[in-house]
């Protein structure tokens, strides 16, 4: 009985590259099966960054109390570290994230890059215009641009809703909550 070996078989003992190829394939397979560890590493890095910033934050003596400005960043940073460790332990024990099963998502279709680029442009435009034009005008452009980028084509209704939403947001933050937003040319009017 004669046996022939497949030259493409990575487990072929006569192939000099066989064990190295097998080790590389095994490592790639393990990384693919445990890809959620990447999310754990990102959460760990964010937790360390938040905790580092919170611990090096300088606090005025008048701001001290039982709950000072460091409290929330310390809690958030510790929470990020805890979630990172719990996720890593779950993944190493064999836990897997659930695949996307949304009924309105077709995973075979490519991403909608046009919408993403339009939204990025709208946000960058808002960031550039909020200083000179103020929040009410640039916020209205932000809301209208985001609605347009996401598919709304009501050219009469959308600008009116966007302007009303921007004005209400400005009044709530600036007048009711005491968070100053730039008013721009409308500063004297509002």
PDB file of C-alpha atoms in Angstrom:
ATOM      1  CA  UNK A   1       0.000   0.000   0.000  1.00  0.00           C
ATOM      2  CA  UNK A   2       1.480   3.296  -1.047  1.00  0.00           C
ATOM      3  CA  UNK A   3       0.459   6.637   0.357  1.00  0.00           C
ATOM      4  CA  UNK A   4       0.919   9.912  -1.364  1.00  0.00           C
ATOM      5  CA  UNK A   5       1.300  13.105   0.545  1.00  0.00           C
ATOM      6  CA  UNK A   6      -0.415  16.290  -0.409  1.00  0.00           C
ATOM      7  CA  UNK A   7       2.215  19.050  -0.883  1.00  0.00           C
ATOM      8  CA  UNK A   8      -0.248  21.662   0.433  1.00  0.00           C
ATOM      9  CA  UNK A   9      -1.023  19.720   3.619  1.00  0.00           C
ATOM     10  CA  UNK A  10       0.395  21.788   6.536  1.00  0.00           C
ATOM     11  CA  UNK A  11       0.694  18.680   8.721  1.00  0.00           C
ATOM     12  CA  UNK A  12       2.923  16.832   6.232  1.00  0.00           C
ATOM     13  CA  UNK A  13       5.965  15.736   8.264  1.00  0.00           C
ATOM     14  CA  UNK A  14       8.184  15.643   5.167  1.00  0.00           C
ATOM     15  CA  UNK A  15       7.479  19.291   4.372  1.00  0.00           C
ATOM     16  CA  UNK A  16      10.259  21.429   5.914  1.00  0.00           C
ATOM     17  CA  UNK A  17       7.883  24.405   6.308  1.00  0.00           C
ATOM     18  CA  UNK A  18       5.112  22.218   7.768  1.00  0.00           C
ATOM     19  CA  UNK A  19       5.618  22.752  11.521  1.00  0.00           C
ATOM     20  CA  UNK A  20       6.207  26.495  11.129  1.00  0.00           C
ATOM     21  CA  UNK A  21       3.154  26.835   8.921  1.00  0.00           C
ATOM     22  CA  UNK A  22       1.100  24.831  11.383  1.00  0.00           C
ATOM     23  CA  UNK A  23       2.245  26.990  14.290  1.00  0.00           C
ATOM     24  CA  UNK A  24       1.437  30.176  12.393  1.00  0.00           C
ATOM     25  CA  UNK A  25      -1.966  28.855  11.365  1.00  0.00           C
ATOM     26  CA  UNK A  26      -2.676  27.756  14.936  1.00  0.00           C
ATOM     27  CA  UNK A  27      -1.692  31.166  16.313  1.00  0.00           C
ATOM     28  CA  UNK A  28      -3.826  32.967  13.717  1.00  0.00           C
ATOM     29  CA  UNK A  29      -6.752  30.676  14.474  1.00  0.00           C
ATOM     30  CA  UNK A  30      -6.393  31.287  18.240  1.00  0.00           C
ATOM     31  CA  UNK A  31      -6.271  35.058  17.714  1.00  0.00           C
ATOM     32  CA  UNK A  32      -9.325  34.921  15.459  1.00  0.00           C
ATOM     33  CA  UNK A  33     -11.246  32.902  18.028  1.00  0.00           C
ATOM     34  CA  UNK A  34     -10.269  35.296  20.825  1.00  0.00           C
ATOM     35  CA  UNK A  35     -10.590  38.593  18.946  1.00  0.00           C
ATOM     36  CA  UNK A  36     -12.664  40.056  21.780  1.00  0.00           C
ATOM     37  CA  UNK A  37      -9.404  40.357  23.728  1.00  0.00           C
ATOM     38  CA  UNK A  38      -8.690  43.379  21.526  1.00  0.00           C
ATOM     39  CA  UNK A  39     -11.738  45.119  22.989  1.00  0.00           C
ATOM     40  CA  UNK A  40     -10.509  44.177  26.437  1.00  0.00           C
ATOM     41  CA  UNK A  41      -7.125  45.761  25.698  1.00  0.00           C
ATOM     42  CA  UNK A  42      -8.783  48.953  24.468  1.00  0.00           C
ATOM     43  CA  UNK A  43     -10.919  49.141  27.627  1.00  0.00           C
ATOM     44  CA  UNK A  44      -7.832  48.514  29.754  1.00  0.00           C
ATOM     45  CA  UNK A  45      -5.911  51.306  28.005  1.00  0.00           C
ATOM     46  CA  UNK A  46      -8.850  53.711  28.395  1.00  0.00           C
ATOM     47  CA  UNK A  47      -9.189  52.812  32.072  1.00  0.00           C
ATOM     48  CA  UNK A  48      -5.494  53.439  32.704  1.00  0.00           C
ATOM     49  CA  UNK A  49      -5.690  56.742  30.817  1.00  0.00           C
ATOM     50  CA  UNK A  50      -8.758  57.934  32.750  1.00  0.00           C
ATOM     51  CA  UNK A  51      -7.311  56.874  36.103  1.00  0.00           C
ATOM     52  CA  UNK A  52      -3.967  58.475  35.283  1.00  0.00           C
ATOM     53  CA  UNK A  53      -5.637  61.766  34.397  1.00  0.00           C
ATOM     54  CA  UNK A  54      -7.857  61.645  37.486  1.00  0.00           C
ATOM     55  CA  UNK A  55      -4.985  60.936  39.852  1.00  0.00           C
ATOM     56  CA  UNK A  56      -2.811  63.721  38.423  1.00  0.00           C
ATOM     57  CA  UNK A  57      -5.656  66.260  38.400  1.00  0.00           C
ATOM     58  CA  UNK A  58      -4.895  69.304  40.501  1.00  0.00           C
ATOM     59  CA  UNK A  59      -7.810  70.264  42.703  1.00  0.00           C
ATOM     60  CA  UNK A  60      -8.192  73.603  44.448  1.00  0.00           C
ATOM     61  CA  UNK A  61      -8.611  73.377  48.222  1.00  0.00           C
ATOM     62  CA  UNK A  62     -12.029  75.069  47.918  1.00  0.00           C
ATOM     63  CA  UNK A  63     -13.282  72.294  45.636  1.00  0.00           C
ATOM     64  CA  UNK A  64     -12.587  69.477  48.071  1.00  0.00           C
ATOM     65  CA  UNK A  65     -15.389  67.651  49.723  1.00  0.00           C
ATOM     66  CA  UNK A  66     -16.849  64.177  49.913  1.00  0.00           C
ATOM     67  CA  UNK A  67     -17.556  64.221  46.187  1.00  0.00           C
ATOM     68  CA  UNK A  68     -15.010  66.303  44.340  1.00  0.00           C
ATOM     69  CA  UNK A  69     -14.038  66.634  40.695  1.00  0.00           C
ATOM     70  CA  UNK A  70     -11.886  63.491  40.891  1.00  0.00           C
ATOM     71  CA  UNK A  71     -14.719  61.203  41.994  1.00  0.00           C
ATOM     72  CA  UNK A  72     -16.425  60.550  38.663  1.00  0.00           C
ATOM     73  CA  UNK A  73     -13.201  59.944  36.667  1.00  0.00           C
ATOM     74  CA  UNK A  74     -11.968  57.573  39.375  1.00  0.00           C
ATOM     75  CA  UNK A  75     -15.220  55.596  39.318  1.00  0.00           C
ATOM     76  CA  UNK A  76     -15.316  55.508  35.499  1.00  0.00           C
ATOM     77  CA  UNK A  77     -11.639  54.490  35.249  1.00  0.00           C
ATOM     78  CA  UNK A  78     -12.052  51.742  37.846  1.00  0.00           C
ATOM     79  CA  UNK A  79     -15.190  50.547  36.049  1.00  0.00           C
ATOM     80  CA  UNK A  80     -13.330  50.394  32.734  1.00  0.00           C
ATOM     81  CA  UNK A  81     -10.546  48.343  34.328  1.00  0.00           C
ATOM     82  CA  UNK A  82     -13.049  45.991  35.944  1.00  0.00           C
ATOM     83  CA  UNK A  83     -14.968  45.457  32.687  1.00  0.00           C
ATOM     84  CA  UNK A  84     -11.689  44.872  30.806  1.00  0.00           C
ATOM     85  CA  UNK A  85     -10.599  42.182  33.259  1.00  0.00           C
ATOM     86  CA  UNK A  86     -14.038  40.511  33.347  1.00  0.00           C
ATOM     87  CA  UNK A  87     -14.222  40.501  29.542  1.00  0.00           C
ATOM     88  CA  UNK A  88     -10.725  39.008  29.232  1.00  0.00           C
ATOM     89  CA  UNK A  89     -11.545  36.273  31.755  1.00  0.00           C
ATOM     90  CA  UNK A  90     -14.811  35.475  29.957  1.00  0.00           C
ATOM     91  CA  UNK A  91     -13.111  35.273  26.557  1.00  0.00           C
ATOM     92  CA  UNK A  92     -10.296  33.084  27.882  1.00  0.00           C
ATOM     93  CA  UNK A  93     -12.884  30.747  29.432  1.00  0.00           C
ATOM     94  CA  UNK A  94     -14.515  30.303  26.032  1.00  0.00           C
ATOM     95  CA  UNK A  95     -17.128  33.044  26.022  1.00  0.00           C
ATOM     96  CA  UNK A  96     -17.981  34.434  22.611  1.00  0.00           C
ATOM     97  CA  UNK A  97     -19.764  37.584  21.550  1.00  0.00           C
ATOM     98  CA  UNK A  98     -23.080  37.084  19.850  1.00  0.00           C
ATOM     99  CA  UNK A  99     -23.002  37.556  16.098  1.00  0.00           C
ATOM    100  CA  UNK A 100     -24.958  40.406  14.583  1.00  0.00           C
ATOM    101  CA  UNK A 101     -28.468  39.141  14.100  1.00  0.00           C
ATOM    102  CA  UNK A 102     -30.284  42.377  13.325  1.00  0.00           C
ATOM    103  CA  UNK A 103     -33.089  41.863  10.891  1.00  0.00           C
ATOM    104  CA  UNK A 104     -32.458  45.212   9.238  1.00  0.00           C
ATOM    105  CA  UNK A 105     -28.715  44.637   8.762  1.00  0.00           C
ATOM    106  CA  UNK A 106     -27.450  42.867   5.674  1.00  0.00           C
ATOM    107  CA  UNK A 107     -23.929  41.760   6.589  1.00  0.00           C
ATOM    108  CA  UNK A 108     -23.140  40.844   2.997  1.00  0.00           C
ATOM    109  CA  UNK A 109     -23.447  44.486   1.889  1.00  0.00           C
ATOM    110  CA  UNK A 110     -20.468  46.843   2.156  1.00  0.00           C
ATOM    111  CA  UNK A 111     -20.522  49.791   4.550  1.00  0.00           C
ATOM    112  CA  UNK A 112     -22.142  53.066   3.544  1.00  0.00           C
ATOM    113  CA  UNK A 113     -19.039  55.236   3.263  1.00  0.00           C
ATOM    114  CA  UNK A 114     -20.919  58.167   1.749  1.00  0.00           C
ATOM    115  CA  UNK A 115     -23.099  58.588   4.835  1.00  0.00           C
ATOM    116  CA  UNK A 116     -20.135  58.287   7.180  1.00  0.00           C
ATOM    117  CA  UNK A 117     -18.131  60.863   5.219  1.00  0.00           C
ATOM    118  CA  UNK A 118     -21.108  63.251   5.111  1.00  0.00           C
ATOM    119  CA  UNK A 119     -21.530  62.954   8.899  1.00  0.00           C
ATOM    120  CA  UNK A 120     -17.813  63.513   9.474  1.00  0.00           C
ATOM    121  CA  UNK A 121     -17.983  66.601   7.254  1.00  0.00           C
ATOM    122  CA  UNK A 122     -21.007  67.922   9.131  1.00  0.00           C
ATOM    123  CA  UNK A 123     -19.300  67.467  12.512  1.00  0.00           C
ATOM    124  CA  UNK A 124     -16.072  69.078  11.295  1.00  0.00           C
ATOM    125  CA  UNK A 125     -18.069  71.957   9.834  1.00  0.00           C
ATOM    126  CA  UNK A 126     -19.826  72.413  13.164  1.00  0.00           C
ATOM    127  CA  UNK A 127     -16.490  72.450  14.998  1.00  0.00           C
ATOM    128  CA  UNK A 128     -15.133  75.123  12.651  1.00  0.00           C
ATOM    129  CA  UNK A 129     -18.286  77.277  12.597  1.00  0.00           C
ATOM    130  CA  UNK A 130     -19.351  77.190  16.269  1.00  0.00           C
ATOM    131  CA  UNK A 131     -16.860  79.920  17.202  1.00  0.00           C
ATOM    132  CA  UNK A 132     -17.619  82.556  14.572  1.00  0.00           C
ATOM    133  CA  UNK A 133     -21.321  81.810  14.016  1.00  0.00           C
ATOM    134  CA  UNK A 134     -22.277  80.720  17.531  1.00  0.00           C
ATOM    135  CA  UNK A 135     -24.164  77.637  18.638  1.00  0.00           C
ATOM    136  CA  UNK A 136     -27.665  78.500  17.388  1.00  0.00           C
ATOM    137  CA  UNK A 137     -26.588  78.904  13.751  1.00  0.00           C
ATOM    138  CA  UNK A 138     -23.899  76.198  13.669  1.00  0.00           C
ATOM    139  CA  UNK A 139     -26.123  73.842  15.702  1.00  0.00           C
ATOM    140  CA  UNK A 140     -28.947  74.300  13.216  1.00  0.00           C
ATOM    141  CA  UNK A 141     -26.529  73.497  10.386  1.00  0.00           C
ATOM    142  CA  UNK A 142     -25.318  70.460  12.350  1.00  0.00           C
ATOM    143  CA  UNK A 143     -28.823  69.090  12.912  1.00  0.00           C
ATOM    144  CA  UNK A 144     -29.918  69.801   9.345  1.00  0.00           C
ATOM    145  CA  UNK A 145     -26.730  68.317   7.866  1.00  0.00           C
ATOM    146  CA  UNK A 146     -26.994  65.195  10.023  1.00  0.00           C
ATOM    147  CA  UNK A 147     -30.624  64.699   8.995  1.00  0.00           C
ATOM    148  CA  UNK A 148     -29.663  65.103   5.331  1.00  0.00           C
ATOM    149  CA  UNK A 149     -26.711  62.704   5.656  1.00  0.00           C
ATOM    150  CA  UNK A 150     -28.949  60.106   7.283  1.00  0.00           C
ATOM    151  CA  UNK A 151     -31.463  60.256   4.443  1.00  0.00           C
ATOM    152  CA  UNK A 152     -34.077  62.907   5.206  1.00  0.00           C
ATOM    153  CA  UNK A 153     -34.917  64.962   2.116  1.00  0.00           C
ATOM    154  CA  UNK A 154     -37.647  67.305   3.430  1.00  0.00           C
ATOM    155  CA  UNK A 155     -36.067  70.575   2.330  1.00  0.00           C
ATOM    156  CA  UNK A 156     -38.757  72.785   3.898  1.00  0.00           C
ATOM    157  CA  UNK A 157     -39.390  70.984   7.160  1.00  0.00           C
ATOM    158  CA  UNK A 158     -35.851  69.893   8.138  1.00  0.00           C
ATOM    159  CA  UNK A 159     -34.264  73.370   8.383  1.00  0.00           C
ATOM    160  CA  UNK A 160     -37.164  74.603  10.549  1.00  0.00           C
ATOM    161  CA  UNK A 161     -36.906  71.636  12.913  1.00  0.00           C
ATOM    162  CA  UNK A 162     -33.112  71.986  13.026  1.00  0.00           C
ATOM    163  CA  UNK A 163     -33.340  75.708  13.867  1.00  0.00           C
ATOM    164  CA  UNK A 164     -35.932  75.097  16.577  1.00  0.00           C
ATOM    165  CA  UNK A 165     -33.898  72.258  18.053  1.00  0.00           C
ATOM    166  CA  UNK A 166     -30.717  74.373  18.067  1.00  0.00           C
ATOM    167  CA  UNK A 167     -32.490  77.321  19.704  1.00  0.00           C
ATOM    168  CA  UNK A 168     -34.125  75.159  22.361  1.00  0.00           C
ATOM    169  CA  UNK A 169     -30.780  73.465  23.085  1.00  0.00           C
ATOM    170  CA  UNK A 170     -29.045  76.845  23.338  1.00  0.00           C
ATOM    171  CA  UNK A 171     -31.660  78.284  25.697  1.00  0.00           C
ATOM    172  CA  UNK A 172     -31.733  75.179  27.914  1.00  0.00           C
ATOM    173  CA  UNK A 173     -27.966  74.986  28.265  1.00  0.00           C
ATOM    174  CA  UNK A 174     -27.171  78.704  28.365  1.00  0.00           C
ATOM    175  CA  UNK A 175     -30.089  80.089  30.373  1.00  0.00           C
ATOM    176  CA  UNK A 176     -31.482  77.201  32.425  1.00  0.00           C
ATOM    177  CA  UNK A 177     -28.429  75.045  33.157  1.00  0.00           C
ATOM    178  CA  UNK A 178     -25.867  77.856  33.249  1.00  0.00           C
ATOM    179  CA  UNK A 179     -23.557  76.200  30.707  1.00  0.00           C
ATOM    180  CA  UNK A 180     -22.386  79.031  28.464  1.00  0.00           C
ATOM    181  CA  UNK A 181     -22.545  78.283  24.751  1.00  0.00           C
ATOM    182  CA  UNK A 182     -21.233  80.747  22.156  1.00  0.00           C
ATOM    183  CA  UNK A 183     -24.076  82.871  20.873  1.00  0.00           C
ATOM    184  CA  UNK A 184     -22.259  84.391  17.906  1.00  0.00           C
ATOM    185  CA  UNK A 185     -24.064  87.172  16.074  1.00  0.00           C
ATOM    186  CA  UNK A 186     -27.330  86.226  17.806  1.00  0.00           C
ATOM    187  CA  UNK A 187     -25.847  86.902  21.285  1.00  0.00           C
ATOM    188  CA  UNK A 188     -27.726  90.157  21.732  1.00  0.00           C
ATOM    189  CA  UNK A 189     -30.982  88.820  20.343  1.00  0.00           C
ATOM    190  CA  UNK A 190     -31.190  85.732  22.545  1.00  0.00           C
TER     191      UNK A 190
END
